PDB file of C-alpha atoms in Angstrom:
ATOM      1  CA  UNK A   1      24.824   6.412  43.696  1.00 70.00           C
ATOM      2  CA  UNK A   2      21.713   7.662  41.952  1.00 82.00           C
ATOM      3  CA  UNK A   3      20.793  11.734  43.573  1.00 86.00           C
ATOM      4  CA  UNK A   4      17.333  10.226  44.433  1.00 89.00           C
ATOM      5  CA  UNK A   5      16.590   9.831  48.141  1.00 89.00           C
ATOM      6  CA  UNK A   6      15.766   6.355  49.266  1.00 89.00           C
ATOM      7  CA  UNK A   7      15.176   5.272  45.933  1.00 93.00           C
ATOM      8  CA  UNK A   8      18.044   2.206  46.046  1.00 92.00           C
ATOM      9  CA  UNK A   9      16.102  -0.374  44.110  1.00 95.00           C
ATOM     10  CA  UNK A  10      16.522  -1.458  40.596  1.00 97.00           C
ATOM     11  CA  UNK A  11      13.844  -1.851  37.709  1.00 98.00           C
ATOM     12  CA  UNK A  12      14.161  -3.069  34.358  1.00 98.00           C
ATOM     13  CA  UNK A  13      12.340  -0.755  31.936  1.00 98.00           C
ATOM     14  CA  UNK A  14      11.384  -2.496  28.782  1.00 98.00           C
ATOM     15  CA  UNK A  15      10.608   0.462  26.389  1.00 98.00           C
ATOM     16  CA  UNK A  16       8.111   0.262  23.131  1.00 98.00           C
ATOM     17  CA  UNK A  17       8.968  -3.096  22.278  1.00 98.00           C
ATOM     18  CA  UNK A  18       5.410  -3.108  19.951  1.00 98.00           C
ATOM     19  CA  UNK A  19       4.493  -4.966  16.995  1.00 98.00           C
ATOM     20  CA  UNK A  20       4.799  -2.364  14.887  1.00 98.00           C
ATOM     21  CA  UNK A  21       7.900  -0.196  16.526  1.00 98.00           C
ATOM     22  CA  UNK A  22      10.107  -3.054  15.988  1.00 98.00           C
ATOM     23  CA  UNK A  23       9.022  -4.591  12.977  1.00 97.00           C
ATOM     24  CA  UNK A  24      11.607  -5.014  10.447  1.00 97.00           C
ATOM     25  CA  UNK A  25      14.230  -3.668  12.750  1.00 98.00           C
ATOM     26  CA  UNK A  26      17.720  -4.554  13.167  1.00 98.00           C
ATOM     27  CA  UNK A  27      18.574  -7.780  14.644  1.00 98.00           C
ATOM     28  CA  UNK A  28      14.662  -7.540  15.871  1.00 98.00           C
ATOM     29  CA  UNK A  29      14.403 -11.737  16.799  1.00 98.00           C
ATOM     30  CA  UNK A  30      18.108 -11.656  18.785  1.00 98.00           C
ATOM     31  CA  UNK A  31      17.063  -8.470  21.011  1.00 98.00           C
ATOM     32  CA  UNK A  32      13.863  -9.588  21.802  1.00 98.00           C
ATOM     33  CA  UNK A  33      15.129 -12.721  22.569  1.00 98.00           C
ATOM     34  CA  UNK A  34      17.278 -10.770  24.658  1.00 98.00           C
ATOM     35  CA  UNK A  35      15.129  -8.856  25.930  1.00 98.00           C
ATOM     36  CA  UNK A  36      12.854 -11.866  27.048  1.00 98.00           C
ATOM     37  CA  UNK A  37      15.741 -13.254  28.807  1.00 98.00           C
ATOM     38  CA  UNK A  38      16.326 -10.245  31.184  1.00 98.00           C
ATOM     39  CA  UNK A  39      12.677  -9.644  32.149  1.00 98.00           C
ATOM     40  CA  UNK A  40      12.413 -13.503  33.380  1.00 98.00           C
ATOM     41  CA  UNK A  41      15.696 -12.487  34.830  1.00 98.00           C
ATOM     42  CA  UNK A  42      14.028 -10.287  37.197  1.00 98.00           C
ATOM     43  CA  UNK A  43      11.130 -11.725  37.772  1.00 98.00           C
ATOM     44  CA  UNK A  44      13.010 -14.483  39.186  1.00 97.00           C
ATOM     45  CA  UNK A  45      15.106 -11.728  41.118  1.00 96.00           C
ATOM     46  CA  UNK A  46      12.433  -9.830  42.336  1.00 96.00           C
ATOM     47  CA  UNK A  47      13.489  -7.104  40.420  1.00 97.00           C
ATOM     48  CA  UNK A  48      10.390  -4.261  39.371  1.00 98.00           C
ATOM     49  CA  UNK A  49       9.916  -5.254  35.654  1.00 98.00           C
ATOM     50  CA  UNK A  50       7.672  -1.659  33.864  1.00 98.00           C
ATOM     51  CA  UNK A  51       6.581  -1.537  30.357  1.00 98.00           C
ATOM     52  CA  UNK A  52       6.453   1.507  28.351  1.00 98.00           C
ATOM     53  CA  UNK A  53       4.013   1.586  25.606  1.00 98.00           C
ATOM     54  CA  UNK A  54       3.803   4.159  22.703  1.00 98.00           C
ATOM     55  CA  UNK A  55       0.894   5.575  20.942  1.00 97.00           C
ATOM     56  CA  UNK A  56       0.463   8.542  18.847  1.00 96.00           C
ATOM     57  CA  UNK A  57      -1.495   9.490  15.616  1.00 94.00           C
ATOM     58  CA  UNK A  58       0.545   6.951  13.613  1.00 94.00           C
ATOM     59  CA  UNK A  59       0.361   4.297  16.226  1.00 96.00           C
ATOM     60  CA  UNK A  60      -3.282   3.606  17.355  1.00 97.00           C
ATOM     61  CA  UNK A  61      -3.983   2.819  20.832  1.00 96.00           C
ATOM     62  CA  UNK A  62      -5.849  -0.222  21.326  1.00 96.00           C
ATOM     63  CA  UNK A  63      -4.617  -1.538  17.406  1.00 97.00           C
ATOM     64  CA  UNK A  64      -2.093  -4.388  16.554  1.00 97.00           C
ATOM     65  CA  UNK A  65       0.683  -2.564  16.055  1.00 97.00           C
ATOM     66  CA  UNK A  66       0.523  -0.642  19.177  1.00 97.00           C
ATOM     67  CA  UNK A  67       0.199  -3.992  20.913  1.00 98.00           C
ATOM     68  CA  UNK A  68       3.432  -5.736  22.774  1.00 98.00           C
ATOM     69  CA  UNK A  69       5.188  -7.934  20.893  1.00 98.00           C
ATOM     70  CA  UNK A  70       3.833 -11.954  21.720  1.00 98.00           C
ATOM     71  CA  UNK A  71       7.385 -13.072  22.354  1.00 98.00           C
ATOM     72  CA  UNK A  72       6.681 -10.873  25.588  1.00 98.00           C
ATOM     73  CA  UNK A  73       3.770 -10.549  28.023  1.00 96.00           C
ATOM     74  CA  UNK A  74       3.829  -8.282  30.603  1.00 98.00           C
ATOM     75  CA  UNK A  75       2.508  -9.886  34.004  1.00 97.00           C
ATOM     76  CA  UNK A  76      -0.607  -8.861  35.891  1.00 96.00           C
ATOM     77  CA  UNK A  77       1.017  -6.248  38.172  1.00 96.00           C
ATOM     78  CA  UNK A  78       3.499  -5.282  36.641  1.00 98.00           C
ATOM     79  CA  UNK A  79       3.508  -1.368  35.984  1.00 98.00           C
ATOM     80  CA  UNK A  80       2.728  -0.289  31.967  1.00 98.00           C
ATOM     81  CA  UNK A  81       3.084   3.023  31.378  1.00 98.00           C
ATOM     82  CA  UNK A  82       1.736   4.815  27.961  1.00 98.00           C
ATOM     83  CA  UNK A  83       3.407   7.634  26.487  1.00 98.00           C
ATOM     84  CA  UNK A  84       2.821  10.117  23.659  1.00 98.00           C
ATOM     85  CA  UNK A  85       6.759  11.459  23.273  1.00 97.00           C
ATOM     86  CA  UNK A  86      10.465  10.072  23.088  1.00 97.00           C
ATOM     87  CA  UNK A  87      11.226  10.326  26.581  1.00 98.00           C
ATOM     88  CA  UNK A  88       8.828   7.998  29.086  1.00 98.00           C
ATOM     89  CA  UNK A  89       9.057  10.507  31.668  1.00 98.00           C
ATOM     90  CA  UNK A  90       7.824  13.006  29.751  1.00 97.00           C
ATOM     91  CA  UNK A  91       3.241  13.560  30.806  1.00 97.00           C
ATOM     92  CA  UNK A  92       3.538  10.229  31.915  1.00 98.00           C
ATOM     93  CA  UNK A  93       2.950   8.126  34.944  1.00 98.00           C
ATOM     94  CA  UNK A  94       6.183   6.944  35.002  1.00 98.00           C
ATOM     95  CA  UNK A  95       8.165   9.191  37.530  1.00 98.00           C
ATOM     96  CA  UNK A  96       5.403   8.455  40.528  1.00 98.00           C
ATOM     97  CA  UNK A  97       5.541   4.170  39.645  1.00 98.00           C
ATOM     98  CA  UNK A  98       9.184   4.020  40.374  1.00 98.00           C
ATOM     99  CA  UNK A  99       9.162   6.602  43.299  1.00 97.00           C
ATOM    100  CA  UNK A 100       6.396   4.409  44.532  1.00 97.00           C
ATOM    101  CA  UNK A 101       8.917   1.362  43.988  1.00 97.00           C
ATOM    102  CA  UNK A 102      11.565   3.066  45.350  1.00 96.00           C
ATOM    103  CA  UNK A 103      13.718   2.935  42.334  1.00 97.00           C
ATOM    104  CA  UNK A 104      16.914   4.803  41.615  1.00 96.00           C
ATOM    105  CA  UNK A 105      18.466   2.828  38.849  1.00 97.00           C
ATOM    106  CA  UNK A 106      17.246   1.657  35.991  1.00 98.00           C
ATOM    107  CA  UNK A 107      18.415  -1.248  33.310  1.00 98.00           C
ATOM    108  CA  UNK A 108      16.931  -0.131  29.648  1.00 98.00           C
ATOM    109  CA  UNK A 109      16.422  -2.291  27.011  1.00 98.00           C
ATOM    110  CA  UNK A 110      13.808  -1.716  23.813  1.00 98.00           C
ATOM    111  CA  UNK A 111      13.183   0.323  20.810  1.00 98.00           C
ATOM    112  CA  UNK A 112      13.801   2.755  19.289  1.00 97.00           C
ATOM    113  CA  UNK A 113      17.354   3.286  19.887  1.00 97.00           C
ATOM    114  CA  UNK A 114      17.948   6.478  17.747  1.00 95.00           C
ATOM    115  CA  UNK A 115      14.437   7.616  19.313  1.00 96.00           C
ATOM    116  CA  UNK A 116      12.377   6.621  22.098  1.00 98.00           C
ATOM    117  CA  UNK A 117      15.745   4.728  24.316  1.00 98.00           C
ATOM    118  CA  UNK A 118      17.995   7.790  24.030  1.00 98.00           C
ATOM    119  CA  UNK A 119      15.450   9.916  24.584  1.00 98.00           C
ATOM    120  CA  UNK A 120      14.653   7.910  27.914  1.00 98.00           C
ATOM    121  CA  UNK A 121      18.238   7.564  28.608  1.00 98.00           C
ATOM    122  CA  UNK A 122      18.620  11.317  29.223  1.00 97.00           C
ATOM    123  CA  UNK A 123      15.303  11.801  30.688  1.00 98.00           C
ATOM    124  CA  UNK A 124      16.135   9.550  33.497  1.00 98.00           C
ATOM    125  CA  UNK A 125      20.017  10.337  33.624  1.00 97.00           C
ATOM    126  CA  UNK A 126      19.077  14.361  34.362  1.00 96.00           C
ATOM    127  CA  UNK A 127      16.209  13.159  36.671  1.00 97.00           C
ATOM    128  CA  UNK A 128      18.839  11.303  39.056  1.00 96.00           C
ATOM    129  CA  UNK A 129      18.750   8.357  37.960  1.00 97.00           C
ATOM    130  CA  UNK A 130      21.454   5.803  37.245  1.00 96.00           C
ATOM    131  CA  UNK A 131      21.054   4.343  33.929  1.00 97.00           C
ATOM    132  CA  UNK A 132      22.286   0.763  32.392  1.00 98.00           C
ATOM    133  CA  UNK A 133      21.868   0.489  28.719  1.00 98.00           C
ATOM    134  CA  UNK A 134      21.816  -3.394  27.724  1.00 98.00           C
ATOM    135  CA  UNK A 135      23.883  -2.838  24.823  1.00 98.00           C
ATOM    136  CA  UNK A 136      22.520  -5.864  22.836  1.00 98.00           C
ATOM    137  CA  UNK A 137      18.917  -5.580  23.949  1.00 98.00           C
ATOM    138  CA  UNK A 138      18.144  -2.640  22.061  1.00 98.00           C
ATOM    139  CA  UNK A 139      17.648  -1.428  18.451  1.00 98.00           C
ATOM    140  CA  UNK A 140      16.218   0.752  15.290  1.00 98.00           C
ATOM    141  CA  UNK A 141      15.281   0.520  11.904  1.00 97.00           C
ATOM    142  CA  UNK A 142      16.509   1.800   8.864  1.00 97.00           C
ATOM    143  CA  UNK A 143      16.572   5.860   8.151  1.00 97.00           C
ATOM    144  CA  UNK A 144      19.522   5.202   6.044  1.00 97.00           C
ATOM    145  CA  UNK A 145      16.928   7.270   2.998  1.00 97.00           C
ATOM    146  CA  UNK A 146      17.258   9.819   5.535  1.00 96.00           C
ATOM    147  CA  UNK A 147      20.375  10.149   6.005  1.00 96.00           C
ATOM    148  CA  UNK A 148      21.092   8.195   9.072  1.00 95.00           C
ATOM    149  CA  UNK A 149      23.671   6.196   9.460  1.00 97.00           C
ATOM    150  CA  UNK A 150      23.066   2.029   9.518  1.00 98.00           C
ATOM    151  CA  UNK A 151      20.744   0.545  12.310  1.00 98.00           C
ATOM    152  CA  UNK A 152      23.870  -1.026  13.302  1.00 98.00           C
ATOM    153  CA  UNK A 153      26.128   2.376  13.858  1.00 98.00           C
ATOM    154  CA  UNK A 154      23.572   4.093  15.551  1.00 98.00           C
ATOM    155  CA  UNK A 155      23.347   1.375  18.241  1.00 98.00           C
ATOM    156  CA  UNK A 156      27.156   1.230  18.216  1.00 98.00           C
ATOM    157  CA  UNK A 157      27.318   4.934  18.689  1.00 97.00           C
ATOM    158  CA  UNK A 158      24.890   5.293  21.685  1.00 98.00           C
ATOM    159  CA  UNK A 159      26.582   2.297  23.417  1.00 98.00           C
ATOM    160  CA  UNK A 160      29.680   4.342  22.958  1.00 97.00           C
ATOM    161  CA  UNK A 161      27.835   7.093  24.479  1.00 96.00           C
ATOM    162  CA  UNK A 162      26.597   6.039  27.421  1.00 97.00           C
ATOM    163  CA  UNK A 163      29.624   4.287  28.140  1.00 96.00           C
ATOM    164  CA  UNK A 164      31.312   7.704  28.952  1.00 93.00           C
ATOM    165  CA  UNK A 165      28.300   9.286  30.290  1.00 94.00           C
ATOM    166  CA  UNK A 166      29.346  10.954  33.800  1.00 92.00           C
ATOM    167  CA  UNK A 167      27.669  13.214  35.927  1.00 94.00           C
ATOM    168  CA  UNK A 168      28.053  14.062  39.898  1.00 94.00           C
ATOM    169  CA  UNK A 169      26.503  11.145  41.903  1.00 93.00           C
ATOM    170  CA  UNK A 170      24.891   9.594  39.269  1.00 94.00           C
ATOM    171  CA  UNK A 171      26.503   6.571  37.045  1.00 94.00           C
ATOM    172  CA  UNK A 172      25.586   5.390  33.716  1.00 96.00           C
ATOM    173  CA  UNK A 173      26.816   2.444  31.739  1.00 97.00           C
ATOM    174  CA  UNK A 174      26.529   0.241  29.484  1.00 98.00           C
ATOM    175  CA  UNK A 175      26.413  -3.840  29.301  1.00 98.00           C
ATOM    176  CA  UNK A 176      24.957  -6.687  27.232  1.00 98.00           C
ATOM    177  CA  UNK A 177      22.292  -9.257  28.617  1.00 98.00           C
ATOM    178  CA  UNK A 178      24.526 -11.662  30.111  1.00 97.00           C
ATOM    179  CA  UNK A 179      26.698  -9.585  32.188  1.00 97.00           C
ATOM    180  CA  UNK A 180      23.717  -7.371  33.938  1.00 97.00           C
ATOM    181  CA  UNK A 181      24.163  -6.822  37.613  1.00 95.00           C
ATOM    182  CA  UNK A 182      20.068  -6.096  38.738  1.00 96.00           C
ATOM    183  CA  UNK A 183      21.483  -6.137  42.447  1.00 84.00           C
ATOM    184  CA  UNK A 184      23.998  -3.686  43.525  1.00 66.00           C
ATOM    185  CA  UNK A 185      26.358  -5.620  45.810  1.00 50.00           C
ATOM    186  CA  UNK A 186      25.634  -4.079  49.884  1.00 45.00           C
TER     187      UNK A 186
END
């Protein structure tokens, strides 16, 4: 349904999943874990698999912490984009590697939720694009000394979210590991 033209593939986009990004963040081993379990998904699938990858003054390119977490290793050939701001569209590559993969939909999974994957989520839901959030394959810290409400209620809330997201010819949604569909049925 996605308002791209002939862009009726999927890719899963595995967004700043980096040592430091998701240290000490809620639930960090289970959505990984989860995480891990849908990009093997697709490989076997045949399903586009890009990596976005954050740096900025706090996050060094090149240093440990900017580095992908071990637990997952993106493949040679698979697409890594690097971003500067929330949104992975935003001065990126990203927008030209899935045209040139002729993708329309996207599954989303990472970190951070409150940050980086709702900022993502809307970039890509007013670009066209169809959006699944994997509802237990993403997270945050804690901003609670902030104000913020628990790790746990700010996932809640944007699964909630992007349940009921709706817009004309584009569909967004939102499911856990297990029950994602990478191929639409013909």
């Amino acid at each position: 349904m996605t308002t791209l033209d002939n862009r009726t593939s999927t890719a899963v986009l595995v967004v700043d999943v980096q040592n430091d990004v998701v240290e000490g963040v809620h639930r960090r081993d289970v959505v990984v874990a989860n995480i891990a379990g849908l990009v093997e998904r697709a490989r076997t699938e045949g399903v586009p698999v890009v990596w976005v990858q954050h740096s900025d003054e706090g996050l060094a390119r090149g240093s440990d912490d900017w580095r992908i977490v071990p637990e997952l290793v993106p493949q040679d050939g698979e697409p890594l984009v690097e971003k500067h701001y929330g949104d992975s569209f935003e001065d990126t590559t990203l927008e030209s590697v899935l045209s040139g993969l002729g993708v329309g939909r996207l599954v989303i999974a990472g970190a951070e939720t409150d940050a980086c994957i709702r900022s993502t989520l809307h970039g890509a839901f007013t670009r066209g694009y169809d959006v699944t959030l994997v509802g237990d394959a993403h997270t945050a810290g804690d901003k609670t000394a902030w104000g913020a409400p628990t790790p746990a209620q700010v996932i809640a809330h944007t699964n909630l979210y992007w349940a009921h997201q709706k817009a004309p010819g584009r569909r967004a949604e939102v499911v856990e590991t297990k029950d994602v569909v990478l191929h639409d049925a013909p």
